[in-house]
Amino acid sequence: MTMTTDTSSDAELIERLRAHDLEALGSLFDRYYAQVFRTAAAITRDSDAADDIAQDAFLRLHRYVARIDTQLPLAAWLYRVTVNLSYTYINRKQKRRISLEGLVEQLRSPQSSAPDHAAEQSETHQRIRQAISVLPFNQRVVVVLHYLNGLSLEEIADILNCPLGTVKSRLFYARDNLRHQFDQSFDFSDLAHGYAGLA
């Protein structure tokens, strides 16, 4: 059985979904699930929660399809929903008094016997993920959207519905916090690599 990729535009798929074509939802799911999951996983540091959030994001896409502006990129709408759902998840988890140590432990994965360089690189990435996981939520979201998803600060401002200056400020403080956790020579190009394994 061969899989066919739907080449319809997002706008066309949304119109089909409005006409109750659930195959269109499946096509959008296939197209965007990985991005939504990666974003949720990077923010929540919980792959099970990220999968739940991704499923919920597409359920909301189905539920609110009539309100979606097809003139705007669908990815931005999905990022906004993902960030909001991640925020709700983290708030609930904090209310259940899950310790920060527990969250940090989730970042630690057993190391297989690997060459020293690969093990050292993996340790660095693990430290980066750990450092990002303890950033305040608003800073963490900007870091994830900018470094993991490669979004511009303008795109992030649109997704978060806040002024560009606020996004710049959050990114500035996030970088400052990360520098204090490492050292002043921390290379921010390593941040994207710090998410290795989430894709």
mmCIF file of C-alpha atoms in Angstrom:
data_model
loop_
_atom_site.group_PDB
_atom_site.id
_atom_site.type_symbol
_atom_site.label_atom_id
_atom_site.label_comp_id
_atom_site.label_asym_id
_atom_site.label_seq_id
_atom_site.Cartn_x
_atom_site.Cartn_y
_atom_site.Cartn_z
ATOM 1 C CA MET A 1 0.000 0.000 0.000
ATOM 2 C CA THR A 2 1.512 3.336 -1.056
ATOM 3 C CA MET A 3 0.893 6.531 0.859
ATOM 4 C CA THR A 4 -0.086 9.598 -1.113
ATOM 5 C CA THR A 5 0.749 13.078 0.093
ATOM 6 C CA ASP A 6 -2.044 15.626 -0.227
ATOM 7 C CA THR A 7 -0.660 18.577 -2.191
ATOM 8 C CA SER A 8 -3.607 20.857 -1.450
ATOM 9 C CA SER A 9 -2.817 24.195 0.163
ATOM 10 C CA ASP A 10 -3.641 24.745 3.826
ATOM 11 C CA ALA A 11 -6.472 27.063 2.798
ATOM 12 C CA GLU A 12 -7.956 24.394 0.517
ATOM 13 C CA LEU A 13 -7.735 21.786 3.269
ATOM 14 C CA ILE A 14 -9.421 24.144 5.736
ATOM 15 C CA GLU A 15 -12.255 24.760 3.263
ATOM 16 C CA ARG A 16 -12.656 21.003 2.811
ATOM 17 C CA LEU A 17 -12.669 20.540 6.576
ATOM 18 C CA ARG A 18 -15.397 23.175 6.858
ATOM 19 C CA ALA A 19 -17.372 20.984 4.466
ATOM 20 C CA HIS A 20 -16.931 18.078 6.935
ATOM 21 C CA ASP A 21 -14.193 16.303 4.951
ATOM 22 C CA LEU A 22 -12.250 14.589 7.752
ATOM 23 C CA GLU A 23 -9.567 13.427 5.318
ATOM 24 C CA ALA A 24 -8.563 17.099 5.112
ATOM 25 C CA LEU A 25 -7.978 17.085 8.883
ATOM 26 C CA GLY A 26 -5.840 13.973 8.474
ATOM 27 C CA SER A 27 -3.761 15.744 5.815
ATOM 28 C CA LEU A 28 -3.237 18.770 8.069
ATOM 29 C CA PHE A 29 -2.346 16.437 10.942
ATOM 30 C CA ASP A 30 0.276 14.681 8.802
ATOM 31 C CA ARG A 31 1.640 18.037 7.643
ATOM 32 C CA TYR A 32 1.978 19.740 11.044
ATOM 33 C CA TYR A 33 2.010 17.095 13.778
ATOM 34 C CA ALA A 34 5.815 16.898 14.032
ATOM 35 C CA GLN A 35 6.169 20.687 14.471
ATOM 36 C CA VAL A 36 3.378 20.850 17.049
ATOM 37 C CA PHE A 37 4.742 17.867 18.985
ATOM 38 C CA ARG A 38 8.323 19.180 18.998
ATOM 39 C CA THR A 39 7.180 22.569 20.235
ATOM 40 C CA ALA A 40 5.029 21.106 23.018
ATOM 41 C CA ALA A 41 7.773 18.659 24.025
ATOM 42 C CA ALA A 42 10.375 21.421 24.213
ATOM 43 C CA ILE A 43 8.104 23.592 26.371
ATOM 44 C CA THR A 44 6.663 20.921 28.681
ATOM 45 C CA ARG A 45 9.655 18.537 28.744
ATOM 46 C CA ASP A 46 7.159 15.657 28.712
ATOM 47 C CA SER A 47 6.697 13.625 25.534
ATOM 48 C CA ASP A 48 3.430 12.053 26.704
ATOM 49 C CA ALA A 49 2.012 15.491 27.485
ATOM 50 C CA ALA A 50 3.319 16.765 24.146
ATOM 51 C CA ASP A 51 1.443 14.028 22.293
ATOM 52 C CA ASP A 52 -1.750 14.856 24.220
ATOM 53 C CA ILE A 53 -1.274 18.558 23.483
ATOM 54 C CA ALA A 54 -0.733 17.842 19.778
ATOM 55 C CA GLN A 55 -3.898 15.732 19.621
ATOM 56 C CA ASP A 56 -5.809 18.471 21.445
ATOM 57 C CA ALA A 57 -4.453 21.135 19.073
ATOM 58 C CA PHE A 58 -5.868 19.277 16.062
ATOM 59 C CA LEU A 59 -9.172 18.658 17.829
ATOM 60 C CA ARG A 60 -9.383 22.428 18.338
ATOM 61 C CA LEU A 61 -8.517 22.960 14.694
ATOM 62 C CA HIS A 62 -11.539 20.814 13.837
ATOM 63 C CA ARG A 63 -13.781 22.487 16.411
ATOM 64 C CA TYR A 64 -12.880 26.077 15.481
ATOM 65 C CA VAL A 65 -12.267 25.621 11.750
ATOM 66 C CA ALA A 66 -15.023 28.122 10.900
ATOM 67 C CA ARG A 67 -13.091 30.876 12.725
ATOM 68 C CA ILE A 68 -9.723 30.302 11.056
ATOM 69 C CA ASP A 69 -8.608 33.046 8.670
ATOM 70 C CA THR A 70 -7.298 31.246 5.582
ATOM 71 C CA GLN A 71 -5.430 34.412 4.543
ATOM 72 C CA LEU A 72 -3.037 33.883 7.479
ATOM 73 C CA PRO A 73 -0.504 31.052 7.881
ATOM 74 C CA LEU A 74 -2.028 28.055 9.635
ATOM 75 C CA ALA A 75 1.300 27.279 11.340
ATOM 76 C CA ALA A 76 1.052 30.493 13.378
ATOM 77 C CA TRP A 77 -2.437 29.522 14.586
ATOM 78 C CA LEU A 78 -1.207 26.051 15.555
ATOM 79 C CA TYR A 79 1.828 27.462 17.392
ATOM 80 C CA ARG A 80 -0.446 29.813 19.351
ATOM 81 C CA VAL A 81 -2.757 26.954 20.368
ATOM 82 C CA THR A 82 0.225 24.748 21.257
ATOM 83 C CA VAL A 83 1.780 27.430 23.470
ATOM 84 C CA ASN A 84 -1.549 28.025 25.254
ATOM 85 C CA LEU A 85 -2.143 24.308 25.828
ATOM 86 C CA SER A 86 1.443 23.885 27.071
ATOM 87 C CA TYR A 87 0.969 26.794 29.475
ATOM 88 C CA THR A 88 -2.228 25.192 30.830
ATOM 89 C CA TYR A 89 -0.454 21.852 31.230
ATOM 90 C CA ILE A 90 2.478 23.383 33.132
ATOM 91 C CA ASN A 91 0.159 25.353 35.425
ATOM 92 C CA ARG A 92 -1.807 22.224 36.273
ATOM 93 C CA LYS A 93 1.377 20.283 36.879
ATOM 94 C CA GLN A 94 2.722 22.968 39.204
ATOM 95 C CA LYS A 95 -0.561 22.988 41.092
ATOM 96 C CA ARG A 96 -0.110 19.272 41.643
ATOM 97 C CA ARG A 97 3.229 20.194 43.227
ATOM 98 C CA ILE A 98 5.377 18.104 40.945
ATOM 99 C CA SER A 99 8.929 18.946 41.963
ATOM 100 C CA LEU A 100 11.371 20.662 39.668
ATOM 101 C CA GLU A 101 13.764 17.816 40.402
ATOM 102 C CA GLY A 102 11.257 15.457 38.803
ATOM 103 C CA LEU A 103 11.163 17.572 35.665
ATOM 104 C CA VAL A 104 14.954 17.688 35.533
ATOM 105 C CA GLU A 105 15.114 13.905 35.926
ATOM 106 C CA GLN A 106 12.928 13.529 32.822
ATOM 107 C CA LEU A 107 15.636 15.267 30.811
ATOM 108 C CA ARG A 108 18.166 12.610 31.726
ATOM 109 C CA SER A 109 18.202 9.724 29.309
ATOM 110 C CA PRO A 110 20.415 6.639 29.743
ATOM 111 C CA GLN A 111 23.588 6.948 27.732
ATOM 112 C CA SER A 112 24.553 4.077 25.474
ATOM 113 C CA SER A 113 28.190 3.165 25.044
ATOM 114 C CA ALA A 114 29.264 5.833 22.608
ATOM 115 C CA PRO A 115 32.535 7.482 21.637
ATOM 116 C CA ASP A 116 33.732 10.135 24.093
ATOM 117 C CA HIS A 117 32.992 13.004 21.728
ATOM 118 C CA ALA A 118 29.397 11.905 21.126
ATOM 119 C CA ALA A 119 28.871 11.362 24.862
ATOM 120 C CA GLU A 120 30.306 14.803 25.642
ATOM 121 C CA GLN A 121 28.100 16.416 22.977
ATOM 122 C CA SER A 122 25.058 14.584 24.339
ATOM 123 C CA GLU A 123 25.893 15.818 27.845
ATOM 124 C CA THR A 124 26.132 19.395 26.566
ATOM 125 C CA HIS A 125 22.753 19.086 24.835
ATOM 126 C CA GLN A 126 21.282 17.617 27.993
ATOM 127 C CA ARG A 127 22.585 20.567 30.032
ATOM 128 C CA ILE A 128 21.086 22.983 27.496
ATOM 129 C CA ARG A 129 17.683 21.273 27.650
ATOM 130 C CA GLN A 130 17.864 21.293 31.441
ATOM 131 C CA ALA A 131 18.787 24.984 31.518
ATOM 132 C CA ILE A 132 15.912 25.861 29.169
ATOM 133 C CA SER A 133 13.446 23.797 31.202
ATOM 134 C CA VAL A 134 13.973 25.981 34.284
ATOM 135 C CA LEU A 135 13.528 29.294 32.454
ATOM 136 C CA PRO A 136 10.334 31.199 33.287
ATOM 137 C CA PHE A 137 7.543 30.035 30.982
ATOM 138 C CA ASN A 138 7.411 33.227 28.853
ATOM 139 C CA GLN A 139 11.160 33.127 28.255
ATOM 140 C CA ARG A 140 11.128 29.391 27.506
ATOM 141 C CA VAL A 141 8.372 29.798 24.894
ATOM 142 C CA VAL A 142 10.301 32.510 23.037
ATOM 143 C CA VAL A 143 13.496 30.414 23.100
ATOM 144 C CA VAL A 144 11.639 27.336 21.787
ATOM 145 C CA LEU A 145 9.858 29.219 19.002
ATOM 146 C CA HIS A 146 12.979 31.151 17.961
ATOM 147 C CA TYR A 147 15.707 28.518 18.229
ATOM 148 C CA LEU A 148 13.822 25.241 17.766
ATOM 149 C CA ASN A 149 11.317 26.362 15.140
ATOM 150 C CA GLY A 150 13.416 29.102 13.543
ATOM 151 C CA LEU A 151 10.676 31.734 13.777
ATOM 152 C CA SER A 152 11.498 35.412 13.528
ATOM 153 C CA LEU A 153 10.824 37.704 16.476
ATOM 154 C CA GLU A 154 8.054 39.350 14.437
ATOM 155 C CA GLU A 155 6.374 35.975 13.850
ATOM 156 C CA ILE A 156 6.648 35.157 17.555
ATOM 157 C CA ALA A 157 5.098 38.505 18.492
ATOM 158 C CA ASP A 158 2.180 37.686 16.201
ATOM 159 C CA ILE A 159 1.756 34.173 17.612
ATOM 160 C CA LEU A 160 1.889 35.375 21.227
ATOM 161 C CA ASN A 161 -0.183 38.467 20.433
ATOM 162 C CA CYS A 162 2.255 40.780 22.195
ATOM 163 C CA PRO A 163 4.477 43.703 21.151
ATOM 164 C CA LEU A 164 7.756 42.973 19.360
ATOM 165 C CA GLY A 165 9.586 44.766 22.169
ATOM 166 C CA THR A 166 8.164 42.288 24.694
ATOM 167 C CA VAL A 167 9.452 39.350 22.645
ATOM 168 C CA LYS A 168 12.896 40.978 22.376
ATOM 169 C CA SER A 169 12.920 41.610 26.113
ATOM 170 C CA ARG A 170 11.952 38.011 26.931
ATOM 171 C CA LEU A 171 14.642 36.683 24.598
ATOM 172 C CA PHE A 172 17.220 39.051 26.120
ATOM 173 C CA TYR A 173 16.445 37.860 29.663
ATOM 174 C CA ALA A 174 16.339 34.224 28.547
ATOM 175 C CA ARG A 175 19.815 34.569 27.017
ATOM 176 C CA ASP A 176 21.051 36.344 30.145
ATOM 177 C CA ASN A 177 19.675 33.558 32.360
ATOM 178 C CA LEU A 178 21.287 30.905 30.171
ATOM 179 C CA ARG A 179 24.641 32.715 30.213
ATOM 180 C CA HIS A 180 24.526 32.707 34.021
ATOM 181 C CA GLN A 181 23.834 28.971 34.021
ATOM 182 C CA PHE A 182 26.785 28.313 31.724
ATOM 183 C CA ASP A 183 29.334 31.054 31.223
ATOM 184 C CA GLN A 184 29.603 34.341 29.385
ATOM 185 C CA SER A 185 30.978 32.662 26.246
ATOM 186 C CA PHE A 186 27.884 30.457 25.756
ATOM 187 C CA ASP A 187 27.209 29.964 22.028
ATOM 188 C CA PHE A 188 23.491 30.391 21.336
ATOM 189 C CA SER A 189 23.794 28.512 18.050
ATOM 190 C CA ASP A 190 24.029 25.422 20.282
ATOM 191 C CA LEU A 191 20.463 25.952 21.469
ATOM 192 C CA ALA A 192 18.826 24.358 18.423
ATOM 193 C CA HIS A 193 21.141 21.355 18.805
ATOM 194 C CA GLY A 194 20.111 21.171 22.453
ATOM 195 C CA TYR A 195 16.739 19.935 21.298
ATOM 196 C CA ALA A 196 18.267 16.881 19.615
ATOM 197 C CA GLY A 197 16.003 13.878 19.914
ATOM 198 C CA LEU A 198 12.759 15.818 20.030
ATOM 199 C CA ALA A 199 12.136 15.652 16.300
#
